[in-house]
Coordinates of C-alpha atoms and ligand atoms in Angstrom, one line a residue:
V1 CA -51.8 49.7 -60.2
A2 CA -52.1 47.0 -58.3
G3 CA -48.9 45.1 -56.7
P4 CA -46.0 46.2 -54.4
S5 CA -43.7 49.3 -54.9
S6 CA -41.2 49.2 -57.0
A7 CA -38.9 48.6 -54.0
V8 CA -39.2 45.2 -53.9
H9 CA -38.8 43.2 -57.3
R10 CA -41.9 41.9 -59.3
L11 CA -43.0 39.5 -60.8
V12 CA -46.2 38.6 -62.6
V13 CA -46.8 35.1 -64.3
V14 CA -49.5 34.7 -67.0
G15 CA -50.5 31.8 -66.8
A16 CA -50.7 29.1 -63.2
D17 CA -50.4 25.9 -64.2
A18 CA -46.6 23.5 -64.8
A19 CA -44.6 26.0 -66.0
G20 CA -45.5 28.6 -64.3
M21 CA -45.8 27.7 -61.0
S22 CA -42.3 25.6 -61.6
A23 CA -41.5 29.3 -62.1
A24 CA -43.2 31.2 -59.5
H25 CA -41.6 28.8 -56.6
Q26 CA -38.1 28.4 -58.1
A27 CA -38.2 32.1 -58.4
L28 CA -39.0 32.4 -55.4
R29 CA -36.7 29.7 -53.8
T30 CA -33.4 31.5 -55.9
A31 CA -34.1 34.8 -54.5
R32 CA -34.7 34.3 -51.0
A33 CA -31.4 32.4 -51.4
A34 CA -29.7 34.9 -52.4
G35 CA -31.7 37.6 -49.5
A36 CA -33.6 39.5 -52.5
D37 CA -36.7 40.7 -52.3
L38 CA -39.3 38.8 -54.3
H39 CA -43.0 40.2 -55.4
V40 CA -45.1 37.4 -57.0
V41 CA -48.8 37.7 -58.8
A42 CA -49.7 34.7 -60.9
L43 CA -52.8 35.4 -63.1
E44 CA -54.5 32.5 -63.7
R45 CA -57.6 32.5 -66.1
T46 CA -59.5 29.5 -65.2
A47 CA -60.2 28.2 -62.0
H48 CA -57.4 26.1 -61.7
T49 CA -53.7 25.8 -60.9
S50 CA -50.8 22.9 -60.8
Y51 CA -53.0 20.0 -61.7
S52 CA -51.7 16.6 -63.8
A53 CA -53.6 17.2 -67.1
C54 CA -51.4 14.2 -67.8
G55 CA -54.1 12.4 -66.2
I56 CA -56.7 12.9 -66.6
P57 CA -57.7 10.2 -68.9
Y58 CA -56.5 8.0 -66.5
W59 CA -59.6 10.3 -64.0
V60 CA -62.1 9.3 -67.1
A61 CA -61.2 5.7 -67.3
G62 CA -61.7 5.3 -63.7
D63 CA -58.0 5.0 -62.5
V64 CA -58.4 8.1 -60.2
E65 CA -61.1 8.7 -58.3
D66 CA -61.6 12.1 -58.6
G67 CA -59.9 15.2 -60.4
D68 CA -58.4 16.8 -57.1
R69 CA -56.2 14.0 -56.6
L70 CA -54.8 15.3 -60.1
V71 CA -53.4 18.7 -58.4
A72 CA -50.5 19.0 -57.2
R73 CA -50.9 22.0 -55.1
T74 CA -54.0 24.0 -54.3
A75 CA -54.3 27.4 -54.9
Q76 CA -54.1 28.3 -51.0
Q77 CA -50.6 26.4 -50.7
H78 CA -49.3 28.2 -54.0
R79 CA -50.4 31.4 -51.8
D80 CA -49.0 29.8 -48.1
A81 CA -45.8 29.6 -50.0
G82 CA -45.7 33.5 -51.5
V83 CA -47.0 33.4 -54.5
D84 CA -49.8 36.2 -54.9
L85 CA -52.5 33.7 -57.0
R86 CA -55.2 35.7 -59.2
L87 CA -57.5 32.8 -59.9
G88 CA -60.2 33.9 -62.9
V89 CA -57.7 36.7 -63.7
E90 CA -57.1 36.6 -68.1
A91 CA -54.4 39.1 -69.1
V92 CA -55.9 40.7 -71.4
A93 CA -52.6 43.1 -72.4
L94 CA -48.7 43.3 -71.9
D95 CA -46.8 46.4 -72.2
L96 CA -43.0 45.7 -72.7
A97 CA -42.4 49.6 -73.1
A98 CA -44.3 50.9 -69.9
R99 CA -43.3 46.7 -68.0
T100 CA -47.4 46.1 -66.8
V101 CA -49.4 43.6 -67.7
T102 CA -53.3 44.1 -67.6
G103 CA -56.0 41.3 -66.3
V104 CA -59.4 40.8 -66.5
D105 CA -61.8 39.9 -63.6
V106 CA -63.7 37.0 -65.8
A107 CA -65.8 36.5 -63.3
T108 CA -66.8 40.4 -62.9
G109 CA -64.4 42.2 -65.8
A110 CA -63.1 44.6 -63.4
R111 CA -59.3 45.6 -64.8
T112 CA -56.6 45.6 -62.4
T113 CA -52.9 46.4 -64.0
W114 CA -49.5 45.3 -62.7
E115 CA -45.9 46.8 -62.9
Y116 CA -43.6 44.3 -63.1
D117 CA -39.3 44.0 -63.3
D118 CA -40.2 40.9 -64.7
V119 CA -43.0 38.8 -67.2
L120 CA -43.2 35.3 -67.2
L121 CA -45.9 33.9 -70.4
A122 CA -46.8 30.7 -69.2
T123 CA -49.9 30.8 -71.1
G124 CA -49.6 27.2 -72.4
A125 CA -51.7 25.3 -75.3
A126 CA -55.0 25.2 -76.6
P127 CA -56.8 22.0 -78.1
V128 CA -57.2 22.2 -81.5
V129 CA -61.3 22.0 -81.9
P130 CA -62.2 22.5 -85.3
P131 CA -64.7 24.0 -87.2
W132 CA -67.1 20.8 -87.5
A133 CA -67.2 20.0 -83.7
L134 CA -68.8 23.5 -83.2
D135 CA -72.8 24.7 -83.5
E136 CA -73.8 28.2 -84.5
D137 CA -73.3 29.5 -81.9
G138 CA -69.0 27.7 -81.8
R139 CA -69.6 25.7 -78.9
P140 CA -68.8 22.6 -78.9
V141 CA -71.7 20.5 -81.0
P142 CA -72.9 18.3 -77.0
G143 CA -71.3 15.2 -76.9
V144 CA -68.2 16.7 -78.5
R145 CA -65.5 17.2 -76.3
A146 CA -61.4 17.9 -76.2
V147 CA -59.4 16.7 -73.5
K148 CA -57.2 19.7 -71.7
D149 CA -58.4 21.0 -68.0
L150 CA -59.7 19.9 -65.5
D151 CA -63.4 21.3 -66.5
D152 CA -63.1 18.8 -69.6
G153 CA -62.4 15.7 -66.9
A154 CA -65.3 16.4 -64.9
A155 CA -67.0 16.5 -67.9
W156 CA -66.0 13.8 -69.4
V157 CA -66.6 11.7 -66.1
A158 CA -70.0 12.5 -66.4
M159 CA -70.6 12.3 -70.1
L160 CA -69.2 8.3 -69.6
D161 CA -71.4 8.0 -66.5
A162 CA -74.9 8.1 -68.7
A163 CA -73.4 5.4 -69.9
P164 CA -73.4 6.0 -73.3
R165 CA -72.9 2.9 -75.9
R166 CA -70.5 4.0 -78.8
G167 CA -67.5 6.0 -78.9
V168 CA -65.5 8.1 -81.5
V169 CA -62.0 9.6 -80.6
V170 CA -61.1 11.2 -83.7
G171 CA -57.0 11.4 -83.8
G172 CA -54.8 8.5 -83.1
G173 CA -51.6 11.2 -81.0
Y174 CA -51.1 9.9 -77.7
I175 CA -54.1 12.1 -76.3
G176 CA -56.5 9.9 -78.6
L177 CA -54.9 6.8 -77.4
E178 CA -55.3 7.7 -74.4
M179 CA -59.4 8.3 -74.4
A180 CA -59.7 5.1 -76.6
E181 CA -58.2 3.3 -73.6
A182 CA -60.6 5.4 -71.2
F183 CA -63.7 4.6 -73.8
A184 CA -62.9 0.7 -74.3
R185 CA -62.4 0.1 -70.5
K186 CA -65.7 2.0 -69.8
G187 CA -66.9 -1.0 -72.0
L188 CA -68.0 1.7 -75.3
A189 CA -68.3 -0.2 -78.5
T190 CA -64.9 2.9 -80.0
T191 CA -63.3 3.5 -82.8
L192 CA -59.9 5.1 -83.4
V193 CA -60.1 7.9 -86.4
T194 CA -57.1 9.2 -87.6
R195 CA -55.7 11.2 -90.3
R196 CA -51.9 9.1 -90.5
E197 CA -50.8 5.7 -88.6
V198 CA -51.5 5.5 -85.4
M199 CA -49.0 7.2 -82.7
G200 CA -47.6 9.5 -86.2
T201 CA -44.9 10.7 -83.5
L202 CA -43.8 6.9 -84.7
D203 CA -42.2 5.4 -87.8
P204 CA -45.2 3.9 -89.6
D205 CA -44.3 0.3 -89.3
M206 CA -44.0 0.6 -85.4
G207 CA -47.1 2.6 -85.0
A208 CA -48.9 -0.2 -87.1
R209 CA -48.2 -2.9 -84.1
V210 CA -49.9 0.0 -81.8
R211 CA -52.9 0.1 -84.1
E212 CA -52.9 -4.2 -84.5
A213 CA -52.3 -4.2 -80.3
V214 CA -55.4 -2.0 -80.3
E215 CA -57.5 -3.3 -82.5
R216 CA -57.1 -7.4 -80.4
A217 CA -58.7 -5.2 -78.1
G218 CA -61.7 -4.6 -80.1
V219 CA -61.2 -1.5 -80.9
T220 CA -62.3 -0.2 -84.2
V221 CA -59.5 1.9 -86.0
R222 CA -59.7 3.6 -89.2
V223 CA -56.1 5.5 -90.4
G224 CA -56.8 7.5 -93.5
E225 CA -59.2 9.4 -92.2
D226 CA -59.7 13.1 -92.2
V227 CA -63.4 13.7 -90.6
G228 CA -64.8 16.7 -91.6
S229 CA -68.8 17.2 -90.4
L230 CA -70.6 15.7 -88.0
E231 CA -74.4 14.7 -87.7
V232 CA -76.3 15.8 -84.7
G233 CA -79.6 13.5 -83.4
P234 CA -82.9 14.2 -82.3
D235 CA -81.8 15.1 -79.0
G236 CA -79.1 17.7 -80.6
R237 CA -76.4 15.9 -79.6
V238 CA -73.9 14.3 -82.1
A239 CA -74.9 11.3 -83.4
C240 CA -71.8 10.3 -86.0
V241 CA -69.2 12.2 -87.2
S242 CA -68.3 11.6 -91.2
A243 CA -64.8 11.2 -93.3
V244 CA -63.4 11.7 -96.5
P245 CA -60.2 8.9 -96.7
T246 CA -56.8 11.1 -96.6
G247 CA -54.4 8.5 -98.2
G248 CA -52.3 8.8 -95.3
G249 CA -53.3 4.9 -94.0
P250 CA -50.8 2.6 -94.5
A251 CA -51.5 0.0 -97.7
G252 CA -52.5 -3.4 -96.6
S253 CA -53.3 -2.0 -93.1
G254 CA -57.5 -3.5 -93.8
S255 CA -58.5 0.3 -93.0
G256 CA -59.2 1.3 -96.4
P257 CA -62.8 2.9 -96.3
A258 CA -65.5 3.6 -98.9
A259 CA -65.5 7.4 -99.6
G260 CA -67.9 9.3 -97.1
E261 CA -67.6 6.6 -94.1
R262 CA -69.5 7.5 -90.9
F263 CA -68.9 7.1 -87.9
E264 CA -71.5 6.2 -85.0
G265 CA -70.8 7.6 -81.9
D266 CA -72.8 9.0 -78.4
V267 CA -69.8 10.6 -77.3
V268 CA -66.5 12.0 -79.7
A269 CA -63.0 12.8 -77.7
L270 CA -61.3 15.0 -80.3
G271 CA -57.2 14.0 -79.7
L272 CA -56.5 16.7 -83.0
G273 CA -53.3 18.1 -81.0
A274 CA -52.4 21.0 -79.7
R275 CA -51.5 24.9 -80.6
P276 CA -49.4 27.0 -78.6
R277 CA -51.4 30.6 -76.7
S278 CA -49.0 32.9 -77.9
E279 CA -51.4 35.9 -78.3
L280 CA -50.8 38.0 -75.6
A281 CA -46.8 37.5 -76.7
L282 CA -48.0 38.6 -80.4
A283 CA -49.8 41.1 -79.8
A284 CA -46.8 42.5 -77.0
G285 CA -44.7 43.0 -80.0
L286 CA -42.5 39.1 -79.0
A287 CA -41.5 36.7 -81.2
V288 CA -43.9 33.9 -82.6
G289 CA -41.8 31.4 -85.1
D290 CA -43.5 29.6 -87.8
L291 CA -44.2 27.2 -85.6
G292 CA -47.0 29.3 -83.3
G293 CA -44.6 29.1 -80.5
V294 CA -43.2 32.3 -78.7
L295 CA -38.7 32.7 -79.2
T296 CA -36.8 32.5 -76.2
D297 CA -33.3 31.8 -76.0
D298 CA -32.0 28.6 -74.0
R299 CA -32.1 30.7 -70.8
Q300 CA -36.2 31.3 -71.5
R301 CA -35.4 34.5 -72.3
A302 CA -38.4 36.5 -74.4
L303 CA -36.8 37.2 -77.7
G304 CA -38.1 40.8 -79.5
R305 CA -39.2 40.9 -83.6
D306 CA -35.7 41.3 -84.1
G307 CA -34.7 38.5 -82.5
A308 CA -33.0 40.5 -79.8
V309 CA -33.3 39.0 -76.5
L310 CA -36.1 41.3 -74.4
P311 CA -34.8 42.5 -70.6
G312 CA -37.7 41.6 -68.2
A313 CA -39.4 38.8 -70.6
W314 CA -39.4 35.2 -70.5
A315 CA -41.3 32.0 -71.9
A316 CA -41.9 28.9 -70.5
G317 CA -43.9 25.5 -71.4
D318 CA -46.3 24.9 -74.3
C319 CA -46.9 28.4 -75.3
C320 CA -43.1 28.2 -76.7
E321 CA -41.7 26.6 -79.5
H322 CA -38.8 24.1 -78.6
V323 CA -35.6 23.8 -80.3
E324 CA -34.2 19.9 -80.7
R325 CA -31.1 19.5 -78.8
H326 CA -28.3 18.0 -81.3
G327 CA -30.0 19.4 -84.6
G328 CA -31.0 22.6 -82.8
L329 CA -33.9 22.9 -85.4
R330 CA -37.4 24.6 -84.0
V331 CA -39.5 21.9 -83.2
Y332 CA -43.3 22.2 -80.9
V333 CA -43.5 19.3 -78.1
P334 CA -45.9 20.2 -75.8
L335 CA -45.7 17.6 -73.0
G336 CA -45.4 18.5 -69.2
T337 CA -41.5 17.3 -68.6
H338 CA -40.4 20.2 -70.8
A339 CA -43.0 22.9 -69.2
N340 CA -41.6 22.1 -66.2
K341 CA -38.5 22.3 -67.0
M342 CA -38.4 25.5 -68.5
G343 CA -40.5 26.7 -65.7
R344 CA -38.0 25.8 -63.4
V345 CA -35.1 27.4 -65.9
A346 CA -36.7 30.7 -65.9
G347 CA -37.4 30.9 -62.2
E348 CA -33.8 30.2 -61.6
N349 CA -33.1 33.1 -64.1
I350 CA -35.6 34.9 -62.9
G351 CA -34.5 34.5 -59.2
R352 CA -31.2 35.5 -60.0
S353 CA -32.0 39.2 -62.0
A354 CA -34.1 39.5 -58.8
A355 CA -30.8 39.1 -56.6
G356 CA -28.9 40.7 -58.7
A357 CA -30.9 44.0 -59.5
G358 CA -29.0 47.3 -59.0
T359 CA -25.7 45.7 -58.8
G360 CA -25.3 45.7 -62.6
G361 CA -26.2 46.8 -66.4
A362 CA -26.0 45.0 -69.5
A363 CA -23.0 43.2 -68.1
G364 CA -23.9 41.2 -65.5
A365 CA -26.9 40.0 -67.5
E366 CA -25.4 36.6 -68.6
D367 CA -24.1 36.0 -65.1
R368 CA -27.5 36.9 -63.5
A369 CA -29.5 34.5 -65.9
P370 CA -27.2 31.3 -65.5
A371 CA -29.6 28.7 -66.0
R372 CA -30.3 27.0 -69.6
F373 CA -32.6 24.6 -71.0
G374 CA -31.0 21.4 -73.0
G375 CA -33.1 21.2 -75.8
V376 CA -35.6 18.4 -76.7
L377 CA -35.0 15.0 -78.0
G378 CA -39.3 14.5 -77.9
T379 CA -39.0 11.8 -75.8
A380 CA -42.5 10.4 -75.0
V381 CA -44.2 7.6 -73.2
T382 CA -47.7 5.9 -73.6
R383 CA -49.6 2.8 -73.4
F384 CA -53.0 1.8 -74.8
A385 CA -54.3 -1.3 -71.7
A386 CA -58.1 -2.4 -72.6
N387 CA -59.7 -5.8 -72.6
G388 CA -56.5 -7.5 -72.2
V389 CA -54.4 -5.9 -74.3
H390 CA -51.4 -4.1 -73.2
V391 CA -48.6 -1.8 -75.0
E392 CA -46.3 0.6 -73.8
I393 CA -45.2 2.9 -76.3
G394 CA -41.7 4.8 -76.1
R395 CA -39.8 7.0 -78.1
T396 CA -37.2 9.6 -78.6
G397 CA -35.0 11.3 -80.9
P398 CA -36.1 11.7 -84.5
T399 CA -38.3 9.7 -86.8
T400 CA -37.1 7.9 -90.1
Q401 CA -38.5 10.8 -92.0
Q402 CA -37.2 13.0 -89.6
A403 CA -33.9 12.3 -89.4
L404 CA -33.5 11.8 -93.3
G405 CA -35.5 15.3 -93.6
S406 CA -32.9 17.3 -92.2
G407 CA -29.8 15.4 -94.3
R408 CA -28.5 11.8 -91.9
D409 CA -27.9 8.9 -93.6
V410 CA -29.7 6.5 -91.8
A411 CA -29.0 3.5 -90.9
S412 CA -31.8 1.3 -88.6
L413 CA -33.7 -1.8 -87.5
V414 CA -36.2 -3.3 -85.7
T415 CA -35.5 -6.2 -83.4
E416 CA -38.0 -8.3 -81.0
S417 CA -37.0 -9.0 -78.1
T418 CA -38.2 -10.1 -74.3
T419 CA -38.8 -7.6 -71.1
A420 CA -38.4 -10.5 -68.6
S421 CA -36.1 -13.7 -69.7
G422 CA -37.6 -15.4 -71.8
Y423 CA -38.9 -18.6 -69.3
M424 CA -40.5 -15.6 -67.2
P425 CA -44.1 -15.5 -67.0
E426 CA -43.8 -11.5 -66.7
A427 CA -41.8 -12.3 -70.6
A428 CA -43.3 -10.1 -73.0
P429 CA -42.8 -9.3 -76.3
I430 CA -41.2 -6.0 -77.4
A431 CA -39.9 -4.4 -80.4
V432 CA -37.3 -1.7 -80.6
K433 CA -36.4 0.2 -83.5
V434 CA -33.0 1.7 -83.6
L435 CA -31.8 4.6 -85.9
A436 CA -28.0 5.6 -86.2
E437 CA -26.3 7.9 -88.2
K438 CA -24.5 6.2 -91.0
G439 CA -20.1 7.6 -90.9
S440 CA -20.3 8.6 -87.4
R441 CA -22.2 6.0 -86.0
R442 CA -24.2 7.7 -83.9
L443 CA -27.3 7.4 -81.7
L444 CA -29.7 9.6 -83.4
G445 CA -33.3 7.5 -82.5
V446 CA -35.0 4.8 -81.3
Q447 CA -39.0 3.4 -80.6
V448 CA -40.0 0.7 -78.8
V449 CA -43.9 -0.9 -78.4
G450 CA -44.2 -4.0 -76.5
G451 CA -45.9 -4.6 -73.3
P452 CA -45.9 -4.5 -69.9
G453 CA -42.1 -2.8 -68.8
S454 CA -41.4 -2.2 -72.6
A455 CA -42.3 1.9 -72.7
K456 CA -39.3 3.2 -69.6
R457 CA -36.8 1.7 -71.5
V458 CA -36.4 4.7 -73.8
D459 CA -34.5 6.1 -71.2
T460 CA -31.7 4.4 -71.3
A461 CA -31.6 5.3 -75.3
A462 CA -32.5 8.7 -74.4
A463 CA -30.2 9.2 -72.1
A464 CA -27.4 7.7 -74.3
I465 CA -28.5 10.3 -77.4
W466 CA -28.8 13.7 -75.1
L467 CA -25.0 12.3 -74.5
H468 CA -24.1 12.1 -77.7
A469 CA -23.4 8.2 -77.5
S470 CA -22.6 6.1 -80.5
V471 CA -24.9 2.1 -81.1
D472 CA -21.1 1.3 -80.3
D473 CA -21.3 3.0 -77.0
V474 CA -25.2 1.4 -76.0
A475 CA -24.1 -2.4 -77.1
G476 CA -21.0 -2.2 -74.3
M477 CA -22.7 0.2 -71.5
D478 CA -23.3 -1.5 -67.8
L479 CA -27.2 -1.7 -68.0
S480 CA -28.6 -4.2 -65.2
Y481 CA -29.9 -7.8 -65.6
A482 CA -31.8 -10.3 -63.5
P483 CA -34.3 -12.4 -65.1
P484 CA -38.0 -10.6 -64.1
F485 CA -36.5 -7.3 -65.6
S486 CA -34.7 -8.2 -68.7
P487 CA -33.6 -10.5 -70.9
V488 CA -29.2 -10.3 -70.6
Y489 CA -29.3 -8.2 -73.0
D490 CA -31.4 -5.5 -72.6
P491 CA -34.1 -5.4 -75.8
V492 CA -32.6 -1.6 -76.3
Q493 CA -29.1 -2.7 -76.3
I494 CA -29.8 -5.8 -78.4
A495 CA -31.1 -3.6 -81.1
C496 CA -28.2 -1.1 -81.1
R497 CA -25.7 -4.6 -80.7
R498 CA -27.5 -5.3 -84.1
L499 CA -26.9 -2.4 -86.0
A500 CA -24.1 -1.8 -85.0
E501 CA -22.8 -5.1 -86.8
R502 CA -24.0 -3.9 -89.6
M503 CA -23.0 -0.4 -90.1
Ligands
LIG1 C1 -55.2 15.0 -71.7 C2 -53.6 15.2 -71.9 C3 -52.5 14.0 -71.2 C4 -51.6 14.2 -71.2 N1 -50.5 13.3 -70.6 C5 -48.9 14.0 -70.7 C6 -48.1 13.1 -70.2 O1 -48.3 11.9 -70.3 N2 -46.7 13.4 -70.2 C7 -46.1 14.6 -70.6 O2 -45.2 15.0 -70.5 N3 -47.7 16.2 -70.7 C8 -48.3 15.6 -71.0 N4 -49.4 16.2 -71.3 C9 -49.0 17.7 -71.2 C10 -48.9 19.0 -70.2 O3 -50.2 18.8 -69.6 C11 -48.6 20.0 -70.9 O4 -47.3 19.9 -71.7 C12 -48.3 20.9 -69.7 O5 -49.7 20.9 -68.9 C13 -47.8 22.3 -70.0 O6 -47.7 23.2 -69.8 P1 -47.7 24.5 -69.8 O7 -47.7 25.4 -68.2 O8 -46.8 25.0 -70.4 O9 -49.2 25.3 -70.4 P2 -51.0 24.4 -69.7 O10 -51.0 23.3 -68.6 O11 -51.6 24.8 -70.6 O12 -50.8 26.4 -68.4 C14 -51.0 27.3 -69.1 C15 -52.1 28.3 -68.4 O13 -51.7 29.3 -68.7 C16 -53.4 29.9 -68.5 N5 -53.3 31.2 -69.2 C17 -53.7 30.8 -70.6 N6 -53.8 32.0 -71.1 C18 -54.0 33.2 -70.3 C19 -53.9 34.4 -70.3 N7 -54.2 35.0 -71.0 N8 -54.1 35.3 -69.2 C20 -54.1 34.0 -67.2 N9 -54.4 32.6 -67.5 C21 -54.4 32.1 -68.8 C22 -54.7 29.0 -68.8 O14 -56.1 28.7 -68.6 C23 -54.3 27.2 -68.2 O15 -53.8 27.4 -66.8 C24 -50.7 15.9 -71.3 C25 -51.6 17.0 -72.0 C26 -53.5 16.6 -71.5 C27 -54.4 17.5 -72.2

């Protein structure tokens, strides 16, 4: 058994990226501020820690010169700050009764067991890699790859350095769109193949606006297509993928294909989403939800299968399911913005728990975990910028379908405006879709698609929704105005005002 004696409070963190390392450092800060002695071991199965996966598509596109620029904190910086970081160690067993974690050194196979007072699972998510993308040995076919970590980033940079001519992106979500941008900017003839309308986290009418922009940049977009197989060339590398129509394409989109269409590609990027890595939690007896993520309460305390909080067990980040802030529904929104916040909440509570250890039993437990994660609205932004086209996308709150599905009576409207006063050279078109609940007039969701300066406007809406604002509230809010930044009324405000007038 490794680690310090039980006189010191011991935290074992499994997974040393956004959630895990936010938690580790916050726990140390909180414990130190309270004069407590906390020892933190962080186990990470790869060679990487604390990097921005979000920056990988921009590294592949050539905006970032090398992968080291994406590292927020090096292993040495973590160690200098007091985290006992073990890279290349995979946690293979969690014993909740004995309070131990067993890890295997991936290079040597050596096993080590750590005792803990608190354990935090921050094992993240794994990209979806369908069987058709794998060879007989279960490895991705050469030329086909997902985009998840720095190794993928380096592999993509090397693949594009080999100057392929044609690229296929499978999946039309934000990672697919960002890889399509990278391919197009690298001069590849690019095809984007997707099951549903591009950007399925938007309403289809807003997604269609994104598709039109991407097509304007010369990317061939095939909507309503399910890739199910691939062909390999004589060199053993991918040559093309084949798809069958799903019927999920928009009517009149111009993308209605022949059955079994083939898309030639020297490289194929997979942007098919991610699933939570919750195997360790499941095997240990923690609760895992219908969406596959570890279940926690809002203090990031892991739940047992009976739904009760399990003392000393915590989870944060992409390995967890999230709770929708207003509806209370369990959702899965694997984003770095949530992973960092959830990690910080867990760390604060673990630090308090370390400081309070020995001073009270169950009665003191709530006081020792005061930090709470406020839930998610699904706020997200991205862009596609290549070949003279620049389209930004922002969204927050439920889509129309999600709002109707949760039983709400919804009114919505799309407004077209500009990102700056119309006479300014920087003015670009922006479309804003706003959704509100009939009766209560509460703002539910906002989606924006437009030129430079569009995406982050969604944050105004997210702040308003977070605080339960109505469309009338937003219509009257004191938002900023000067010609280079906005028309007199901000586009989100115009959309809310128009909807308010109609309701
Ligand atoms: C290409 C790309 C672009 C993205 N862009 C954005 C964006 O623009 N905005 C945004 O908000 N989010 C974005 N994200 C999502 C964001 O990167 C993730 O939400 C975030 O990294 C999640 O952090 P995490 O710590 O929960 O999980 P991860 O970052 O997945 O880290 C989990 C770590 O745990 C390790 N691990 C797993 N199991 C074990 C084990 N048994 N033992 C030891 N170690 C283990 C893994 O190796 C991994 O390093 C993007 C993701 C990708 C891939």
